[in-house]
Coordinates of C-alpha atoms and ligand atoms in Angstrom, one line a residue:
M1378 CA 20.4 -16.1 -32.4
R1379 CA 22.1 -16.6 -29.1
L1380 CA 25.7 -15.8 -28.0
E1381 CA 27.3 -16.8 -24.8
G1382 CA 30.4 -14.8 -23.6
S1383 CA 32.2 -17.8 -22.3
Q1384 CA 32.0 -19.5 -25.7
L1385 CA 33.2 -16.6 -27.7
Q1386 CA 36.7 -16.6 -29.3
D1387 CA 36.9 -12.9 -29.9
A1388 CA 38.1 -10.4 -27.3
Y1389 CA 36.0 -7.6 -28.8
L1390 CA 32.5 -7.4 -30.2
E1391 CA 30.8 -4.4 -31.8
D1392 CA 27.2 -4.4 -33.0
R1393 CA 24.2 -2.3 -33.9
C1394 CA 20.5 -2.6 -33.5
D1395 CA 17.3 -0.6 -33.3
V1396 CA 16.5 -1.5 -29.7
L1397 CA 19.1 -2.6 -27.1
V1398 CA 17.6 -4.1 -23.9
L1399 CA 19.8 -4.5 -20.8
G1400 CA 18.7 -7.4 -18.6
S1401 CA 16.7 -10.5 -19.4
G1402 CA 14.5 -10.5 -16.3
T1403 CA 10.8 -9.9 -16.0
A1404 CA 10.8 -6.4 -17.7
G1405 CA 13.7 -7.0 -20.1
A1406 CA 12.4 -10.2 -21.6
I1407 CA 9.0 -8.6 -22.2
A1408 CA 10.5 -5.5 -23.8
A1409 CA 12.7 -7.6 -26.1
M1410 CA 9.9 -9.8 -27.1
E1411 CA 7.5 -7.0 -27.9
A1412 CA 10.1 -4.9 -29.8
A1413 CA 11.2 -7.9 -31.8
R1414 CA 7.6 -8.8 -32.6
A1415 CA 7.1 -5.2 -33.9
G1416 CA 9.8 -5.9 -36.4
K1417 CA 12.7 -4.0 -34.6
K1418 CA 16.2 -5.3 -34.7
V1419 CA 16.7 -6.1 -31.0
I1420 CA 19.7 -7.1 -28.9
L1421 CA 19.2 -8.2 -25.4
L1422 CA 22.2 -8.3 -23.0
E1423 CA 22.3 -10.4 -19.9
E1424 CA 25.1 -10.6 -17.4
G1425 CA 24.1 -14.0 -16.1
K1426 CA 24.4 -17.4 -17.9
Y1427 CA 22.1 -19.1 -20.3
F1428 CA 21.0 -22.6 -19.4
A1429 CA 18.4 -24.3 -21.6
P1430 CA 15.1 -24.9 -19.8
E1431 CA 15.6 -28.7 -20.1
V1432 CA 19.0 -28.4 -18.5
K1433 CA 18.3 -26.2 -15.6
R1434 CA 15.1 -28.1 -14.8
N1435 CA 17.4 -30.9 -13.6
F1436 CA 19.6 -28.7 -11.4
K1437 CA 20.0 -29.7 -7.8
I1438 CA 18.9 -26.9 -5.4
A1439 CA 22.5 -26.0 -4.7
E1440 CA 23.3 -25.8 -8.4
S1441 CA 20.4 -23.4 -8.9
V1442 CA 21.6 -21.2 -6.1
R1443 CA 25.2 -21.3 -7.4
S1444 CA 24.3 -20.6 -11.1
L1445 CA 21.2 -18.5 -11.1
Y1446 CA 21.2 -16.4 -7.9
R1447 CA 23.2 -13.2 -7.9
N1448 CA 26.2 -13.7 -5.6
Q1449 CA 24.8 -17.1 -4.8
G1450 CA 22.0 -15.4 -3.0
G1451 CA 24.3 -13.4 -0.8
M1452 CA 23.6 -9.7 -1.5
V1453 CA 23.0 -7.8 1.7
A1454 CA 21.6 -4.4 2.5
F1455 CA 23.7 -2.9 5.3
P1456 CA 21.7 -1.8 8.3
W1457 CA 21.1 1.8 9.4
G1458 CA 19.9 2.3 13.0
D1459 CA 17.9 -0.5 14.7
T1460 CA 17.9 -2.7 11.7
P1461 CA 19.3 -6.2 10.9
P1462 CA 21.3 -6.9 7.7
V1463 CA 18.7 -7.6 5.1
V1464 CA 19.5 -10.4 2.5
I1465 CA 18.3 -9.3 -0.9
T1466 CA 17.7 -12.2 -3.3
L1467 CA 18.0 -11.5 -7.0
G1468 CA 18.2 -13.6 -10.1
C1469 CA 21.2 -13.4 -12.5
G1470 CA 20.7 -15.5 -15.5
A1471 CA 18.3 -16.1 -18.4
G1472 CA 14.9 -14.8 -17.1
G1473 CA 16.5 -12.9 -14.1
S1474 CA 14.5 -13.1 -10.9
S1475 CA 11.4 -14.3 -12.9
A1476 CA 13.0 -17.7 -13.2
L1477 CA 13.2 -17.9 -9.4
T1478 CA 9.8 -16.7 -8.2
G1479 CA 7.3 -18.7 -6.2
G1480 CA 5.0 -17.8 -9.1
V1481 CA 2.8 -15.6 -7.0
C1482 CA 0.9 -13.0 -9.0
F1483 CA -1.1 -10.0 -7.7
R1484 CA -2.4 -6.9 -9.4
I1485 CA -1.4 -3.7 -7.5
P1486 CA -4.1 -3.1 -4.9
D1487 CA -6.8 -0.5 -5.8
K1488 CA -5.7 1.6 -2.9
V1489 CA -2.2 2.0 -4.2
H1490 CA -3.5 2.7 -7.8
R1491 CA -5.7 5.5 -6.3
H1492 CA -2.8 6.9 -4.3
W1493 CA -0.6 7.1 -7.4
A1494 CA -3.3 8.6 -9.6
K1495 CA -5.1 10.9 -7.2
E1496 CA -2.4 12.0 -4.6
L1497 CA 0.7 11.8 -6.8
G1498 CA -1.1 12.9 -10.0
L1499 CA 0.2 9.9 -12.0
T1500 CA -3.0 9.5 -13.9
E1501 CA -1.5 7.0 -16.4
L1502 CA -1.0 4.6 -13.5
A1503 CA -4.7 4.6 -12.6
L1504 CA -6.3 1.1 -12.4
D1505 CA -8.5 1.6 -15.5
K1506 CA -5.4 2.5 -17.6
L1507 CA -3.5 -0.5 -16.4
L1508 CA -6.3 -3.0 -16.6
P1509 CA -5.9 -4.0 -20.3
F1510 CA -2.2 -4.8 -19.6
Y1511 CA -3.1 -6.9 -16.5
H1512 CA -5.5 -8.9 -18.7
K1513 CA -2.8 -9.4 -21.4
V1514 CA -0.1 -10.6 -19.0
E1515 CA -2.6 -12.8 -17.1
E1516 CA -3.3 -14.6 -20.4
L1517 CA 0.2 -14.6 -21.7
F1518 CA 1.7 -16.1 -18.4
S1519 CA -1.3 -18.4 -17.6
I1520 CA -2.0 -16.6 -14.3
R1521 CA -4.7 -18.5 -12.4
E1522 CA -5.8 -19.5 -9.0
T1523 CA -3.8 -22.3 -7.3
P1524 CA -6.1 -25.3 -7.0
Q1525 CA -7.2 -26.3 -3.5
E1526 CA -5.7 -29.8 -4.0
L1527 CA -2.2 -28.2 -4.2
R1528 CA -2.4 -26.9 -0.6
S1529 CA 0.0 -28.7 1.7
K1530 CA -1.0 -30.2 5.1
G1531 CA 0.8 -27.3 6.7
V1532 CA -1.4 -24.8 4.9
F1533 CA -4.5 -26.8 5.9
K1534 CA -3.4 -26.4 9.5
F1535 CA -3.0 -22.7 9.1
E1536 CA -6.4 -22.4 7.5
Q1537 CA -8.0 -24.3 10.4
G1538 CA -6.4 -21.9 12.9
A1539 CA -7.3 -18.9 10.8
Q1540 CA -11.0 -20.0 10.6
R1541 CA -11.2 -20.4 14.3
L1542 CA -10.0 -16.8 14.7
G1543 CA -12.3 -15.4 12.0
I1544 CA -9.4 -14.7 9.6
T1545 CA -9.9 -15.4 5.9
C1546 CA -7.4 -17.2 3.7
K1547 CA -7.7 -16.6 -0.1
P1548 CA -6.2 -18.7 -2.9
V1549 CA -3.0 -17.2 -4.5
K1550 CA -2.9 -16.7 -8.2
R1551 CA 0.3 -18.0 -9.9
N1552 CA 1.8 -18.2 -13.4
M1553 CA 1.6 -22.0 -13.8
T1554 CA 0.3 -24.7 -16.0
D1555 CA 0.0 -28.2 -14.5
C1556 CA 1.7 -27.5 -11.3
R1557 CA 2.6 -30.8 -9.4
G1558 CA 3.0 -29.2 -6.0
C1559 CA 6.7 -30.0 -5.2
S1560 CA 7.6 -26.6 -3.6
R1561 CA 10.8 -26.1 -5.6
C1562 CA 9.7 -23.0 -7.6
N1563 CA 12.5 -20.9 -6.1
F1564 CA 15.1 -23.3 -7.6
I1565 CA 13.7 -23.8 -11.1
C1566 CA 10.5 -25.8 -11.6
P1567 CA 11.6 -29.4 -12.4
H1568 CA 8.4 -30.0 -14.2
G1569 CA 8.4 -26.9 -16.5
A1570 CA 5.1 -25.8 -14.9
K1571 CA 6.1 -22.3 -14.0
Q1572 CA 5.6 -19.8 -16.8
S1573 CA 8.5 -17.5 -16.2
V1574 CA 9.8 -15.1 -18.8
D1575 CA 12.7 -17.4 -19.8
I1576 CA 10.0 -19.9 -20.8
V1577 CA 7.4 -17.6 -22.3
C1578 CA 9.2 -14.5 -23.7
L1579 CA 12.9 -15.2 -24.5
P1580 CA 12.1 -18.0 -27.0
K1581 CA 9.5 -15.8 -28.7
A1582 CA 11.9 -12.9 -28.9
E1583 CA 14.5 -15.2 -30.5
E1584 CA 12.0 -16.5 -33.0
C1585 CA 11.2 -13.0 -34.0
G1586 CA 14.8 -12.3 -34.7
A1587 CA 16.1 -10.8 -31.5
K1588 CA 19.8 -11.6 -30.7
L1589 CA 20.3 -12.7 -27.1
Y1590 CA 23.8 -12.1 -25.6
F1591 CA 24.5 -13.8 -22.3
E1592 CA 27.5 -13.3 -20.0
F1593 CA 27.6 -9.7 -21.3
R1594 CA 27.8 -7.2 -18.4
A1595 CA 26.8 -3.6 -19.3
T1596 CA 29.0 -1.0 -17.6
R1597 CA 29.1 2.2 -19.6
L1598 CA 26.5 4.5 -21.1
I1599 CA 27.9 6.5 -24.0
A1600 CA 25.9 9.7 -24.7
K1601 CA 26.4 12.6 -27.0
N1602 CA 24.3 15.6 -28.2
G1603 CA 21.5 14.8 -25.7
K1604 CA 21.1 11.2 -26.8
V1605 CA 22.5 7.8 -25.8
Q1606 CA 24.6 6.5 -28.6
A1607 CA 25.9 3.1 -27.3
V1608 CA 26.4 0.9 -24.3
A1609 CA 29.8 -0.7 -23.6
G1610 CA 30.8 -3.4 -21.2
E1611 CA 32.6 -6.6 -20.4
I1612 CA 32.3 -10.0 -22.0
L1613 CA 32.5 -12.6 -19.3
D1614 CA 34.1 -16.0 -19.0
S1615 CA 32.4 -19.0 -17.2
Q1616 CA 33.8 -17.7 -13.9
K1617 CA 32.2 -14.3 -14.5
K1618 CA 35.7 -12.7 -15.0
R1619 CA 36.2 -10.2 -17.8
K1620 CA 37.6 -11.9 -20.9
G1621 CA 36.8 -9.1 -23.5
K1622 CA 34.8 -6.0 -24.3
F1623 CA 31.8 -5.0 -26.3
T1624 CA 30.2 -1.8 -27.6
I1625 CA 26.6 -1.9 -29.0
H1626 CA 25.1 1.0 -30.8
A1627 CA 21.4 1.5 -31.0
D1628 CA 18.6 4.0 -31.6
T1629 CA 16.7 3.2 -28.5
F1630 CA 17.9 1.8 -25.1
V1631 CA 15.9 0.0 -22.5
L1632 CA 17.3 -0.5 -18.9
A1633 CA 15.8 -3.5 -17.2
M1634 CA 18.7 -4.6 -14.9
G1635 CA 16.4 -4.6 -11.9
T1636 CA 15.8 -2.1 -9.1
V1637 CA 19.3 -2.4 -7.6
H1638 CA 21.4 -2.7 -10.7
T1639 CA 19.6 -0.2 -13.0
A1640 CA 20.2 2.4 -10.3
H1641 CA 23.8 1.4 -9.9
F1642 CA 24.4 1.6 -13.6
L1643 CA 23.0 5.1 -13.7
L1644 CA 25.0 6.2 -10.6
K1645 CA 28.2 4.7 -12.1
N1646 CA 27.6 6.6 -15.3
R1647 CA 26.5 9.8 -13.5
A1648 CA 23.4 9.7 -15.8
C1649 CA 19.8 10.8 -15.4
N1650 CA 20.3 12.2 -11.9
N1651 CA 19.3 15.8 -12.1
S1652 CA 16.7 15.1 -9.5
G1653 CA 19.3 13.6 -7.2
L1654 CA 16.8 10.7 -6.8
V1655 CA 18.6 7.9 -8.5
G1656 CA 19.3 5.1 -6.0
K1657 CA 17.2 6.8 -3.3
G1658 CA 13.6 5.8 -2.4
L1659 CA 14.5 2.1 -2.2
T1660 CA 11.7 -0.1 -0.6
L1661 CA 12.3 -3.8 0.2
H1662 CA 9.0 -5.3 1.5
P1663 CA 11.0 -6.7 4.5
A1664 CA 9.9 -10.3 4.8
I1665 CA 9.9 -12.9 7.6
R1666 CA 9.0 -16.6 7.9
I1667 CA 7.4 -18.2 11.0
Y1668 CA 7.1 -22.0 11.7
G1669 CA 4.4 -23.8 13.7
L1670 CA 5.5 -27.1 15.2
F1671 CA 2.7 -29.7 15.5
D1672 CA 2.5 -33.2 17.0
E1673 CA 1.9 -35.0 13.7
V1674 CA 3.9 -35.4 10.6
L1675 CA 2.9 -32.8 7.9
N1676 CA 5.6 -32.9 5.3
S1677 CA 4.4 -29.5 4.2
H1678 CA 6.8 -29.3 1.2
Q1679 CA 4.4 -31.7 -0.5
G1680 CA 2.2 -29.0 -2.0
A1681 CA 2.5 -25.8 -4.0
L1682 CA 5.3 -23.6 -2.6
Q1683 CA 2.8 -20.8 -2.1
S1684 CA -1.0 -21.4 -2.2
V1685 CA -3.0 -19.1 0.0
Y1686 CA -2.7 -15.6 1.4
V1687 CA -4.3 -13.3 4.0
D1688 CA -5.1 -9.6 3.3
D1689 CA -7.1 -8.9 6.5
F1690 CA -4.1 -6.9 7.8
M1691 CA -3.3 -4.8 4.8
D1692 CA -4.4 -1.6 6.5
D1693 CA -1.6 -2.3 9.0
G1694 CA 0.8 -2.8 6.0
I1695 CA 1.0 -6.5 6.5
T1696 CA 0.5 -9.2 3.8
L1697 CA 0.6 -12.8 5.0
I1698 CA 1.4 -15.5 2.5
A1699 CA 2.0 -19.3 2.6
I1700 CA 5.6 -20.4 1.9
H1701 CA 7.2 -23.8 2.4
V1702 CA 10.5 -24.6 0.8
P1703 CA 12.1 -28.1 0.5
P1704 CA 13.5 -29.7 3.7
N1705 CA 17.2 -29.1 3.0
I1706 CA 16.6 -25.3 2.6
I1707 CA 14.4 -25.3 5.7
S1708 CA 17.0 -26.9 7.7
V1709 CA 19.5 -24.0 7.4
T1710 CA 16.8 -21.6 8.6
L1711 CA 16.1 -23.5 11.8
P1712 CA 17.4 -22.3 15.2
G1713 CA 20.1 -23.8 17.5
I1714 CA 23.5 -25.3 17.1
G1715 CA 24.8 -28.8 17.3
P1716 CA 22.3 -31.3 18.9
G1717 CA 19.7 -28.6 19.4
H1718 CA 19.7 -27.7 15.7
R1719 CA 19.7 -31.4 14.7
E1720 CA 16.5 -31.9 16.8
F1721 CA 14.8 -29.1 15.0
V1722 CA 15.8 -30.5 11.7
R1723 CA 14.4 -33.9 12.8
L1724 CA 11.2 -32.2 13.7
S1725 CA 10.9 -30.2 10.5
K1726 CA 8.5 -32.7 8.9
Q1727 CA 6.1 -31.7 11.7
M1728 CA 6.3 -28.0 10.8
A1729 CA 4.1 -25.6 8.9
A1730 CA 5.5 -22.3 7.6
F1731 CA 3.9 -19.0 6.7
G1732 CA 5.6 -15.8 5.6
A1733 CA 4.7 -12.1 6.0
F1734 CA 6.1 -8.9 4.5
Y1735 CA 5.6 -5.2 5.2
H1736 CA 4.4 -2.5 2.9
D1737 CA 7.3 -0.2 3.6
Q1738 CA 8.0 3.5 3.0
P1739 CA 11.2 4.4 1.2
S1740 CA 14.1 4.0 3.6
G1741 CA 16.8 2.3 1.6
R1742 CA 19.4 3.5 -0.8
V1743 CA 21.6 2.1 -3.6
W1744 CA 25.0 3.8 -3.6
R1745 CA 27.9 3.6 -6.0
G1746 CA 30.0 0.6 -5.0
L1747 CA 33.7 0.5 -5.3
G1748 CA 33.7 -2.7 -7.4
R1749 CA 31.1 -4.2 -9.7
E1750 CA 28.3 -4.5 -7.1
P1751 CA 26.5 -1.6 -5.5
F1752 CA 26.5 -0.7 -1.8
V1753 CA 23.0 -0.9 -0.5
T1754 CA 21.7 0.5 2.8
Y1755 CA 18.3 0.1 4.6
R1756 CA 16.7 1.4 7.7
L1757 CA 13.8 -0.6 9.3
S1758 CA 11.4 2.1 10.3
S1759 CA 9.6 1.8 13.7
Q1760 CA 6.3 1.2 11.8
A1761 CA 7.9 -1.6 9.8
K1762 CA 9.2 -3.2 13.1
A1763 CA 5.8 -2.9 14.7
G1764 CA 4.2 -4.4 11.6
L1765 CA 6.6 -7.4 11.7
V1766 CA 6.0 -7.9 15.4
K1767 CA 2.3 -7.9 14.7
A1768 CA 2.8 -10.4 11.8
C1769 CA 4.6 -12.8 14.3
Q1770 CA 1.7 -12.3 16.7
V1771 CA -1.0 -13.0 14.2
I1772 CA 0.7 -16.1 12.6
G1773 CA 1.6 -17.4 16.0
Q1774 CA -2.0 -17.1 17.3
I1775 CA -3.2 -18.8 14.2
Y1776 CA -0.8 -21.7 14.7
F1777 CA -1.7 -22.0 18.4
A1778 CA -5.4 -22.0 17.5
A1779 CA -4.7 -24.9 15.1
G1780 CA -3.0 -26.9 17.9
A1781 CA 0.7 -26.1 17.5
R1782 CA 3.0 -27.2 20.2
Q1783 CA 5.5 -24.4 19.7
I1784 CA 6.1 -21.5 17.3
L1785 CA 9.5 -20.6 15.9
L1786 CA 10.0 -16.9 15.2
P1787 CA 12.7 -15.2 13.2
I1788 CA 13.7 -13.1 16.2
W1789 CA 17.0 -13.5 18.0
S1790 CA 16.6 -14.6 21.7
K1791 CA 12.8 -15.0 21.2
T1792 CA 13.0 -17.8 18.7
V1793 CA 11.0 -20.6 20.4
I1794 CA 7.7 -19.7 21.8
S1795 CA 5.8 -22.3 23.8
S1796 CA 2.5 -20.7 24.7
P1797 CA 0.0 -18.0 23.6
D1798 CA 0.9 -16.0 26.7
E1799 CA 4.6 -16.0 25.9
L1800 CA 3.6 -14.8 22.4
K1801 CA 1.6 -11.9 23.9
S1802 CA 4.7 -10.6 25.7
L1803 CA 6.3 -9.7 22.4
T1804 CA 5.7 -6.1 21.6
P1805 CA 7.5 -3.4 19.6
E1806 CA 8.9 -2.2 22.9
T1807 CA 10.3 -5.6 23.9
V1808 CA 11.7 -6.6 20.5
K1809 CA 14.6 -4.7 18.8
G1810 CA 14.5 -4.3 15.0
K1811 CA 18.0 -5.7 14.7
W1812 CA 16.9 -9.0 16.4
F1813 CA 14.9 -9.9 13.3
E1814 CA 16.0 -12.2 10.5
I1815 CA 14.8 -10.4 7.4
S1816 CA 15.0 -11.0 3.7
S1817 CA 13.8 -9.2 0.7
Y1818 CA 12.5 -10.4 -2.8
H1819 CA 10.8 -7.2 -4.1
P1820 CA 13.2 -4.3 -4.1
L1821 CA 11.5 -1.3 -5.8
G1822 CA 11.6 2.4 -6.4
T1823 CA 15.2 3.6 -7.1
A1824 CA 14.5 5.5 -10.4
R1825 CA 10.9 6.4 -9.8
M1826 CA 8.2 7.6 -12.2
G1827 CA 6.9 11.1 -11.8
L1828 CA 5.5 14.3 -13.5
D1829 CA 8.7 16.3 -13.9
R1830 CA 12.5 16.0 -14.0
H1831 CA 13.0 17.6 -10.6
H1832 CA 11.0 15.0 -8.6
S1833 CA 11.5 11.8 -10.6
V1834 CA 13.9 10.0 -12.9
V1835 CA 11.4 8.9 -15.6
N1836 CA 8.0 9.9 -16.9
Q1837 CA 4.9 7.9 -16.5
F1838 CA 5.9 5.5 -19.3
G1839 CA 9.5 5.0 -18.2
Q1840 CA 11.2 7.4 -20.5
T1841 CA 14.1 9.2 -18.8
W1842 CA 13.9 12.9 -18.5
D1843 CA 17.5 13.3 -19.5
Y1844 CA 17.7 11.3 -22.7
P1845 CA 14.6 10.8 -24.9
N1846 CA 15.9 7.5 -26.3
L1847 CA 16.7 6.0 -22.9
W1848 CA 13.8 4.1 -21.2
I1849 CA 13.7 2.2 -17.9
S1850 CA 11.2 -0.6 -17.6
D1851 CA 12.0 -2.5 -14.4
G1852 CA 11.0 -2.4 -10.7
A1853 CA 13.2 0.7 -10.2
T1854 CA 10.4 2.9 -11.7
L1855 CA 7.6 2.1 -9.3
P1856 CA 6.8 5.3 -7.4
T1857 CA 6.2 3.5 -4.1
S1858 CA 6.1 0.1 -2.7
I1859 CA 2.9 -1.8 -3.4
G1860 CA 2.2 -4.2 -0.5
V1861 CA 2.0 -7.2 -2.8
N1862 CA 4.4 -9.4 -4.7
S1863 CA 5.9 -7.4 -7.6
Q1864 CA 6.2 -9.5 -10.7
E1865 CA 2.7 -9.0 -12.2
P1866 CA 2.9 -5.2 -11.8
I1867 CA 6.3 -5.1 -13.3
M1868 CA 5.1 -7.4 -16.2
A1869 CA 2.1 -5.1 -16.9
L1870 CA 4.1 -1.9 -16.7
A1871 CA 6.9 -3.3 -18.9
L1872 CA 4.3 -4.4 -21.5
R1873 CA 2.6 -1.0 -21.4
N1874 CA 5.9 1.0 -21.5
T1875 CA 7.2 -1.0 -24.5
L1876 CA 4.1 -0.7 -26.6
H1877 CA 4.0 3.0 -25.8
M1878 CA 7.7 3.3 -26.7
L1879 CA 7.2 1.5 -30.0
E1880 CA 4.2 3.8 -30.8
V1881 CA 5.7 7.2 -30.0
G1882 CA 9.4 6.4 -30.8
N1883 CA 11.9 8.5 -29.0
N1884 CA 9.9 11.7 -29.1
R1885 CA 9.6 13.5 -25.9
Q1886 CA 6.0 13.3 -24.6
Ligands
FAD1451 C1 13.7 -15.9 -5.0 C2 12.7 -14.9 -5.5 C3 11.4 -15.2 -5.4 C4 10.4 -14.3 -5.8 N1 9.1 -14.7 -5.8 C5 8.1 -13.8 -6.4 C6 6.8 -14.3 -6.4 O1 6.4 -15.4 -6.2 N2 5.9 -13.3 -7.0 C7 6.3 -12.1 -7.4 O2 5.4 -11.3 -7.8 N3 7.6 -11.7 -7.3 C8 8.5 -12.6 -6.8 N4 9.8 -12.2 -6.8 C9 10.2 -10.8 -7.3 C10 10.2 -10.7 -8.8 O3 10.9 -11.8 -9.3 C11 10.8 -9.4 -9.2 O4 10.0 -8.3 -8.7 C12 10.9 -9.2 -10.7 O5 11.4 -10.3 -11.4 C13 11.8 -8.0 -11.0 O6 11.9 -7.8 -12.3 P1 13.0 -6.8 -13.0 O7 12.8 -6.9 -14.5 O8 12.9 -5.5 -12.3 O9 14.4 -7.5 -12.6 P2 15.0 -8.9 -12.7 O10 14.0 -10.0 -13.0 O11 15.8 -9.2 -11.5 O12 16.0 -8.8 -13.9 C14 17.2 -8.1 -13.9 C15 18.2 -8.8 -14.9 O13 19.2 -7.8 -15.3 C16 20.5 -8.5 -15.2 N5 21.5 -7.5 -15.0 C17 21.8 -6.8 -13.9 N6 22.9 -6.0 -14.1 C18 23.3 -6.2 -15.4 C19 24.3 -5.6 -16.2 N7 25.2 -4.7 -15.7 N8 24.4 -6.1 -17.5 C20 23.6 -7.0 -18.0 N9 22.6 -7.6 -17.2 C21 22.4 -7.2 -16.0 C22 20.3 -9.4 -14.0 O14 21.3 -10.4 -14.1 C23 18.9 -9.9 -14.2 O15 18.8 -11.1 -15.0 C24 10.8 -13.1 -6.4 C25 12.2 -12.7 -6.5 C26 13.1 -13.7 -6.1 C27 14.6 -13.4 -6.2
SF4_1452 S1 5.3 -26.3 -7.0 FE1 6.7 -27.6 -8.1 S2 5.6 -28.1 -10.0 FE2 4.5 -26.4 -9.1 S3 5.4 -24.7 -10.1 FE3 6.6 -24.9 -8.2 S4 8.3 -26.2 -8.7 FE4 6.8 -26.4 -10.4

């Protein structure tokens, strides 16, 4: 059963269930599906809208951005120190951010698993404990290597240059079946190839009896006698304005509103914050994109959005990954104004693009916002800045080795680089952090897992220290950033946490 706030007549709704899940993204959809499969009465609440897969698959890019991205893609982390504003992209709709991914899937690197298990003592997060869950989600979401024939001409150029420099490109795994290589994954796959949670999990949850409530924004946690009793909030109209109120009572509550909004919900409710850590410890994997301009036409959007990656520089905290979005999106990211910009747009069919992100230490924070949205801050560390400069150097050298005429960097005043020597002159000393154009797709860590209530918000299975019947299942719980794209780790942890929760109930472990 599905309800949509904007279609409801009543101004007040009260309901009860066994398991109430907040958020229909990667973690929430998995939690709702597994709990419903286990025979629990489940309600899943989602602030964003529901569009049937066959409807949103026909969306124009602008419609996807308007309807499925939080704030139309315009959430920004405010800079602290030598840092630019960082655009944080988040999904808000059925499937949350999962519906918008490039489909890239990585397991957490062994090194990170070892750090968590050995140095932080989080033995339940050791690779051997997580392995069965990786296997399950890889099967459930059809995660497999992207075939070579889906690499675009731009990716072939990059591979040529990398080979000349002795750098290895590896095929990316993605959650896809029958990908046609049209590079539109971030705006809903028009061919239904991407196996996101709105396609795989929400229909299964519904089949198993879960009630899915869209345009329901959770705002209040109601607790008594050491247990959460209910969640209350706003029923929204089609303009996302409040048109009514709801209260839902449950035995068990799962927060899966994403790293930024789960923390904000807890902060607004002054809940689970004995450690003082809620909202702190935010990592963003600051990400950049670099273009190589070649003499010949490449039309690099003809191919999978993301098909290869490079992990040779992971010890420096840098992951390089192919990314090429459709031409109309590229055009807004190109430098210049007026005729200069028009010229770059004209040349965009001769460009190849590659992205990079940095495995950052916690240096961001989610604060209570005055309105509905949180206030987010982020400081780009000197190590992160140096990492991003190095990423520009490496990708630039690769493109020059492949015969590029120019390199376009996401750095103010150093945007167009016309020779390898000019590239070499870029160093952490000559580039300011605030000159970078940075975005983030993998916010993590604002309600982290740990061994006790003084140093963490939840235990190793996502159960909050404060309320035994309140669990957190999303990216907020990751104890550190991971250096790879975050969806498969969140899927595996959400599956493991939910099965554990169903097994032990709300008993304190
Ligand atoms: C454009 C884009 C591309 C990406 N590409 C990749 C990729 O290729 N590979 C990869 O591994 N990762 C990728 N990611 C990251 C990945 O999508 C996220 O790590 C993952 O989906 C996070 O899962 P989550 O469950 O924590 O949150 P989300 O999936 O973001 O789900 C949170 C949900 O909670 C809802 N919500 C928030 N507040 C409330 C409230 N008060 N009441 C009710 N509902 C609420 C939100 O609307 C949202 O639907 C990408 C992300 C984006 C935005
Ligand atoms: S590249 Fe195109 S067909 Fe393949 S998953 Fe992405 S949007 Fe779908």
